[in-house]
mmCIF file of C-alpha atoms in Angstrom:
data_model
loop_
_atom_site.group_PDB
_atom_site.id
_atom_site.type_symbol
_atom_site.label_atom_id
_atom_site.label_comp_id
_atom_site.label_asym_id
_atom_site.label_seq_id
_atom_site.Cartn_x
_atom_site.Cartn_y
_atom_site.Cartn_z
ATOM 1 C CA UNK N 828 -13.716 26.306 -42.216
ATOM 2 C CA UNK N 829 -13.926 30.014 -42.088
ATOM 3 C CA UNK N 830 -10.438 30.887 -40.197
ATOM 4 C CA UNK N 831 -8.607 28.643 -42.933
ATOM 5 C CA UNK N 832 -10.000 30.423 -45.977
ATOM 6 C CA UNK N 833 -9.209 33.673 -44.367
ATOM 7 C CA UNK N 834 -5.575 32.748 -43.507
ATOM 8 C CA UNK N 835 -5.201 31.429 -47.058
ATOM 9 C CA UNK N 836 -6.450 34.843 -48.236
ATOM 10 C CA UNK N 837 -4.320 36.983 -46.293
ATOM 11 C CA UNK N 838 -0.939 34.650 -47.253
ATOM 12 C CA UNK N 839 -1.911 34.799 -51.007
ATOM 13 C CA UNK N 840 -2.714 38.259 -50.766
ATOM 14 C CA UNK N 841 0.734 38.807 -49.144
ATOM 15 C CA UNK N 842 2.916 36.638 -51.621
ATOM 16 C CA UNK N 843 1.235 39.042 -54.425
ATOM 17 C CA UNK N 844 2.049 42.279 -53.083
ATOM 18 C CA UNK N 845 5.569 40.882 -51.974
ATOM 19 C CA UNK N 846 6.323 39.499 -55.702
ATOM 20 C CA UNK N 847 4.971 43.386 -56.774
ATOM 21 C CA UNK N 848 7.422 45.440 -54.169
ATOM 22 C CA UNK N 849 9.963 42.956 -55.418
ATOM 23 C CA UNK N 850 9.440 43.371 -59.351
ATOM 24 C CA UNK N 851 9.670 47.247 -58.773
ATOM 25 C CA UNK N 852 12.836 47.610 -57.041
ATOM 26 C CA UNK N 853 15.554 48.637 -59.201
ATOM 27 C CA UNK N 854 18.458 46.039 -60.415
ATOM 28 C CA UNK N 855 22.168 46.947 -59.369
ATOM 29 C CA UNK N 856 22.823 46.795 -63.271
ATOM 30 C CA UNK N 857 19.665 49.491 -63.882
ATOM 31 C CA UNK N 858 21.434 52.397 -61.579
ATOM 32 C CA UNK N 859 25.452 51.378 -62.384
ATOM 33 C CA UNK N 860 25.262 53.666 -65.439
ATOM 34 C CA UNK N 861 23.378 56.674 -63.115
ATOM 35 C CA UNK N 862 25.829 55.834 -60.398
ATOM 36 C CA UNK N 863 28.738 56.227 -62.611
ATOM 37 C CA UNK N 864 27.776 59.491 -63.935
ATOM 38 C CA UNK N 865 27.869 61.134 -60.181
ATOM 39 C CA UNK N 866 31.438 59.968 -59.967
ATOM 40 C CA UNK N 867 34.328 62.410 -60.316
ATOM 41 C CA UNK N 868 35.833 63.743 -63.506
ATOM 42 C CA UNK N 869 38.655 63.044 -64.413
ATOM 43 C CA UNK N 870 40.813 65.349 -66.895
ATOM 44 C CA UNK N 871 41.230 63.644 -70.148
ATOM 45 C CA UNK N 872 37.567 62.437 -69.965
ATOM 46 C CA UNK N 873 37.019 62.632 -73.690
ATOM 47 C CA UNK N 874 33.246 64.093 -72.519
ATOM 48 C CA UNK N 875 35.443 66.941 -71.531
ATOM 49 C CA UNK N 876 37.542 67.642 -74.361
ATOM 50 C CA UNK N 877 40.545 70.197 -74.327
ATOM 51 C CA UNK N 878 40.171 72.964 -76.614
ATOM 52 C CA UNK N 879 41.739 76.428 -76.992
ATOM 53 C CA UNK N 880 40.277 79.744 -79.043
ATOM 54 C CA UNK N 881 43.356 81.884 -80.545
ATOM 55 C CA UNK N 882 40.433 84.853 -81.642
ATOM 56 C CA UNK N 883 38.617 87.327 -79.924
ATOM 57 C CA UNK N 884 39.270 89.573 -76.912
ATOM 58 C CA UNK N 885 39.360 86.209 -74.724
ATOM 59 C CA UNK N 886 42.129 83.716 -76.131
ATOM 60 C CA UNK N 887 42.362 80.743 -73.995
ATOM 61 C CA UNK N 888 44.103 77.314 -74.181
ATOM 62 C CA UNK N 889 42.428 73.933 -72.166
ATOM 63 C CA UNK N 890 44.988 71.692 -71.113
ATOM 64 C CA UNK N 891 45.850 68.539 -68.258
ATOM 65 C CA UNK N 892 48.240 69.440 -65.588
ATOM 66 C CA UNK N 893 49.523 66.281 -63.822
ATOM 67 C CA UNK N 894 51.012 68.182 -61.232
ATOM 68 C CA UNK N 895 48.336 70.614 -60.141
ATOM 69 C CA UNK N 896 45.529 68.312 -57.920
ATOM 70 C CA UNK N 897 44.110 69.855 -54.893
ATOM 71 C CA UNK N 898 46.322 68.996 -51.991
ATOM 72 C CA UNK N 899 44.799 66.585 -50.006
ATOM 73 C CA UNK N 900 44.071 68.667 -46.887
ATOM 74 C CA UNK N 901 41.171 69.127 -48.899
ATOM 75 C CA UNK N 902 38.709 65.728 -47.725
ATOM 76 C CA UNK N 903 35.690 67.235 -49.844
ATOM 77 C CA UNK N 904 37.814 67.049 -52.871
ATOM 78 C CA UNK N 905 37.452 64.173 -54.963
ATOM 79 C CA UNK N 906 40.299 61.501 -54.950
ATOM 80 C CA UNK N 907 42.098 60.065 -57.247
ATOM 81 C CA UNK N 908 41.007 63.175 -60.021
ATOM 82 C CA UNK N 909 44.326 62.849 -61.809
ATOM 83 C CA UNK N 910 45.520 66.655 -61.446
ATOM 84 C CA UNK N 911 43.794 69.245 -62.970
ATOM 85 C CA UNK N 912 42.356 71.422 -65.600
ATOM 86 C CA UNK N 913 44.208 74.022 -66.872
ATOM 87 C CA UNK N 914 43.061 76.643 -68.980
ATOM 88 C CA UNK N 915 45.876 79.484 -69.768
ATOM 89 C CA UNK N 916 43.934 82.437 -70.822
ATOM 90 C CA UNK N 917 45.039 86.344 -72.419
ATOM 91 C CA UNK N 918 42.528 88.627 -71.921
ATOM 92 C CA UNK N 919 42.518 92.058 -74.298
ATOM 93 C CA UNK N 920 39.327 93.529 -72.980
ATOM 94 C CA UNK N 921 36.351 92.986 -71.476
ATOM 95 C CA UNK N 922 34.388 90.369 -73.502
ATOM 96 C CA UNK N 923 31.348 88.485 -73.298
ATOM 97 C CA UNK N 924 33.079 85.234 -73.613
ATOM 98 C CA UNK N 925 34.450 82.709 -71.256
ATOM 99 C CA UNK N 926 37.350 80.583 -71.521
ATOM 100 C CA UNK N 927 36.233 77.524 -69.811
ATOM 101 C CA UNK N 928 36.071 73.898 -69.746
ATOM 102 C CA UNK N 929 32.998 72.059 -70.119
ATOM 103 C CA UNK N 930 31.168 69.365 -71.701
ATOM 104 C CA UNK N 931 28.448 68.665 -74.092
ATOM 105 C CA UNK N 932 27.514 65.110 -73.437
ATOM 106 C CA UNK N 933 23.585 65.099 -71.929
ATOM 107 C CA UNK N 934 23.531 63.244 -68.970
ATOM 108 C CA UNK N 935 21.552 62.405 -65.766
ATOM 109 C CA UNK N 936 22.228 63.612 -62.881
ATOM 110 C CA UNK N 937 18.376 62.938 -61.046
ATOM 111 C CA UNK N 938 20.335 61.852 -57.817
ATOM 112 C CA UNK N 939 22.744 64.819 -57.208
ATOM 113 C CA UNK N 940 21.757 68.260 -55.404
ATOM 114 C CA UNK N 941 24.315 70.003 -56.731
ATOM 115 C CA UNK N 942 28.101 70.168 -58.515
ATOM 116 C CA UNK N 943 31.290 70.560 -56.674
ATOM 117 C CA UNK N 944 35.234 71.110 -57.960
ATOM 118 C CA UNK N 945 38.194 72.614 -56.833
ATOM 119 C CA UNK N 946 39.357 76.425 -58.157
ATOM 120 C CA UNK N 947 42.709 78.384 -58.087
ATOM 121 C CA UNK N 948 44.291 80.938 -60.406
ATOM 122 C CA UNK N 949 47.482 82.434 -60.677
ATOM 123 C CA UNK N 950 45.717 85.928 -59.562
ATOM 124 C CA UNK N 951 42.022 86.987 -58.897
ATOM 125 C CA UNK N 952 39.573 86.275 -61.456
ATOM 126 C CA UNK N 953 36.137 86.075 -61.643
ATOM 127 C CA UNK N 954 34.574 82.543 -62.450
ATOM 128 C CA UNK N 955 31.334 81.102 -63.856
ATOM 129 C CA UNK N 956 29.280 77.855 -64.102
ATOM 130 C CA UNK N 957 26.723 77.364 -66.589
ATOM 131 C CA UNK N 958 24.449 74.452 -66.892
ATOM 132 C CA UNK N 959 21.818 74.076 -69.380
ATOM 133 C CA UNK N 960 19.018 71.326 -69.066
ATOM 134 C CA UNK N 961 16.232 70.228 -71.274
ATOM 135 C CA UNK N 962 12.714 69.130 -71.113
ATOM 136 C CA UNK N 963 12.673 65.219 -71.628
ATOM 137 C CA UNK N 964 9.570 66.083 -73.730
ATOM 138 C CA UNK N 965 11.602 68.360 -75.985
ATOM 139 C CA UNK N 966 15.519 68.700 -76.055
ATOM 140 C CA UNK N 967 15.234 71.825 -77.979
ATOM 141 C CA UNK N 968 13.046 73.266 -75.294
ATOM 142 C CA UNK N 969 16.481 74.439 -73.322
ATOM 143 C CA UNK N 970 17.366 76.631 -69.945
ATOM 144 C CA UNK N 971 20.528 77.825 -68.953
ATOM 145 C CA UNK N 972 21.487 78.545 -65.737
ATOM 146 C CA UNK N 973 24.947 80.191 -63.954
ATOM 147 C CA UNK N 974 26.430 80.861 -60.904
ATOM 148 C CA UNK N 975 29.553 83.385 -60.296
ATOM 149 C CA UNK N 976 32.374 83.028 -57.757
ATOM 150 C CA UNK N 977 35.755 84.803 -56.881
ATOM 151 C CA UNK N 978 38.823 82.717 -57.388
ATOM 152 C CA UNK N 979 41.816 83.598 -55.673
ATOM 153 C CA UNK N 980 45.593 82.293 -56.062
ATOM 154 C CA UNK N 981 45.389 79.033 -53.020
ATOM 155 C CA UNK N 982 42.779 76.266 -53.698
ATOM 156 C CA UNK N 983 39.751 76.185 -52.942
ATOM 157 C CA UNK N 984 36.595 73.426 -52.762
ATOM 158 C CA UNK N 985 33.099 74.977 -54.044
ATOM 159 C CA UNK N 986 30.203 73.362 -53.560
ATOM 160 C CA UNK N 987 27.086 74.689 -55.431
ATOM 161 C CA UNK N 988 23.401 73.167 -54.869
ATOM 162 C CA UNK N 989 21.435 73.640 -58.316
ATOM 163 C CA UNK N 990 18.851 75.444 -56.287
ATOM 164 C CA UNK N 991 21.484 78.174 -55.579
ATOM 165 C CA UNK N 992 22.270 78.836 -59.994
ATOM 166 C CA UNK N 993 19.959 81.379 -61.663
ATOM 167 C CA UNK N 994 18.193 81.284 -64.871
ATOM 168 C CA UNK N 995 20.560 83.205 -67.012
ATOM 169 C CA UNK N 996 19.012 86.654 -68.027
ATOM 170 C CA UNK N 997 20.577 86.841 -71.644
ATOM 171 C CA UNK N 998 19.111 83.118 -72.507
ATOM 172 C CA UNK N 999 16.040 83.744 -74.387
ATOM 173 C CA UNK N 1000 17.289 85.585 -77.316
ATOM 174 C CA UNK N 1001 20.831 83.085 -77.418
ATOM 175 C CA UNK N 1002 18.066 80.493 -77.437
ATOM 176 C CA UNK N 1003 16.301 81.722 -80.590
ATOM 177 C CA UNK N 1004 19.628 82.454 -82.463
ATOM 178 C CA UNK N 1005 20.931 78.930 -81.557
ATOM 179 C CA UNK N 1006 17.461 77.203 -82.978
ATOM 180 C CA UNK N 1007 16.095 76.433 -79.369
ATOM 181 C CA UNK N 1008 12.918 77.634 -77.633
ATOM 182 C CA UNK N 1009 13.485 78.632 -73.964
ATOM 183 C CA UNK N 1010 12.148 76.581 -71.892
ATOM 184 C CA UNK N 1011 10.420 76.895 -68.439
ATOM 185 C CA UNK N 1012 13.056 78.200 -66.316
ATOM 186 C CA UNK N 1013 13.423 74.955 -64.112
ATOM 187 C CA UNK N 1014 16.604 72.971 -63.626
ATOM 188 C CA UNK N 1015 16.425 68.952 -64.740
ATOM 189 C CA UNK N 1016 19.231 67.671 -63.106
ATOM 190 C CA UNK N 1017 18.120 64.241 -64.943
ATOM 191 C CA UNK N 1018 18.222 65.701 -68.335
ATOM 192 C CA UNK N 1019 21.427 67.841 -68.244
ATOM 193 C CA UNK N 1020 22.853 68.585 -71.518
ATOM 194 C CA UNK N 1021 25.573 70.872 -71.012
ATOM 195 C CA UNK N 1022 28.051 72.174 -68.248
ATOM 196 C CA UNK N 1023 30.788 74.860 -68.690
ATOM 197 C CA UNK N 1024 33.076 75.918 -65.728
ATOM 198 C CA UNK N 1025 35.785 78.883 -66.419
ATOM 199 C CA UNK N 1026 36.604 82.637 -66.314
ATOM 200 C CA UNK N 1027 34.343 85.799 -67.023
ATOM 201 C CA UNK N 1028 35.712 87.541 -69.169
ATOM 202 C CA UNK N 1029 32.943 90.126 -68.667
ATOM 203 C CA UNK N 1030 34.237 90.676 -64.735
ATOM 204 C CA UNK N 1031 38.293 90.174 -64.849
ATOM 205 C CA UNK N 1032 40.547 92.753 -65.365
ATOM 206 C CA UNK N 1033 42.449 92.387 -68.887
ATOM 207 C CA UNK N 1034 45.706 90.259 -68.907
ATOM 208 C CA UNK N 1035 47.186 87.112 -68.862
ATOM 209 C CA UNK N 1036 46.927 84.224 -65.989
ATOM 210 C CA UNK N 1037 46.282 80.924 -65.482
ATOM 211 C CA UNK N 1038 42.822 78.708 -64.372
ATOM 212 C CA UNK N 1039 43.346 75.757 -62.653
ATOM 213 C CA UNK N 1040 39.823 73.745 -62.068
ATOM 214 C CA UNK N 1041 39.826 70.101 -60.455
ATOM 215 C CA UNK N 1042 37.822 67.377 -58.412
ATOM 216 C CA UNK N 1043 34.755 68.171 -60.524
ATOM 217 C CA UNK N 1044 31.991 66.113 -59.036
ATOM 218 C CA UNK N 1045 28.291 65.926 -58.262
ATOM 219 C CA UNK N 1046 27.360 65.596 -55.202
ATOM 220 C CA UNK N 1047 24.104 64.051 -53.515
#
């Protein structure tokens, strides 16, 4: 009687932890709305408004051009990204101000490793990311972090892990004067609540030009 009970055990015993493993797996329908978030961005996303600033050192206009995707010799670029941003900027001076696109809608990106999109101007500039996250436990407890790149006149595909962006030095105190505490200097890809791509104004020579950006998308 003793080899029955044991094999009835061990199959009930099974069954339960099988029904457990089961009950925790995700459902397709829980990571669609995660998946859909990692896919590419397409200009005239409303999450990515255009804009334009006709003040300041830095005036800049944010529009779609139809006609200006990444050619595609590039494989890493995403498809189908329905041209490009363009943002057609006049520089005075040196400024601390960007002219950029970007996007305030807080999203998740837990499953990406990093941010890639497609960059060419209509002479050297110097670009920017910036990407501020949040602690779940307190949106107002904020970090922002950047990364800087040279943009020449032909395309080109960058692709930037989050581990490579820096904590931006001047945060703190635009923290406090925005209402925010600054947070602990780590990057929450799952709690993202703000991206802005562009030019420096701080490190391109004064003038006019043109910013094409393109194929924005997270990678995993």
């Amino acid at each position: 009687m003793r080899r029955p009970l044991l094999l009835l055990f061990f199959c009930l015993l099974a069954a339960a932890l099988g029904g457990a493993a089961l009950a925790a797996m995700p459902q397709p329908s829980d990571l669609a709305p995660v998946a859909a978030q990692d896919a590419a961005v397409v200009p005239g996303d409303p999450d990515w408004p255009l804009t334009r600033r006709d003040s300041g050192p830095l005036a800049y206009t944010v529009s779609l051009d139809a006609q200006a995707a990444p050619p595609p010799a590039f494989p890493e670029a995403a498809p189908d990204s329905g041209g490009a941003f363009r943002i057609d900027f006049d520089l005075a001076a040196a400024a601390e101000q960007l002219a950029c696109i970007g996007t305030s809608a807080r999203r998740s990106h837990y499953r990406s490793r990093g941010i890639q999109f497609a960059v060419r101007a209509s002479r050297p500039v110097a670009g920017i990311i910036l990407i501020t996250t949040s602690n779940p436990d307190d949106r107002k407890a904020q970090d922002r972090f950047f990364g800087t790149f040279h943009v020449g006149t032909q395309w080109k595909v960058l692709r930037l892990s989050f581990r490579s962006l820096a904590a931006l030095p001047s945060w703190p105190a635009e923290a406090r004067r925005a209402g925010l505490t600054p947070g602990d200097q780590v990057l929450r890809p799952d709690s993202v609540e703000a991206i802005q791509i562009g030019l420096d104004g701080r490190r391109t020579p004064p003038g006019r030009g043109t910013l094409w950006v393109g194929a924005v998308h997270f990678f995993r």
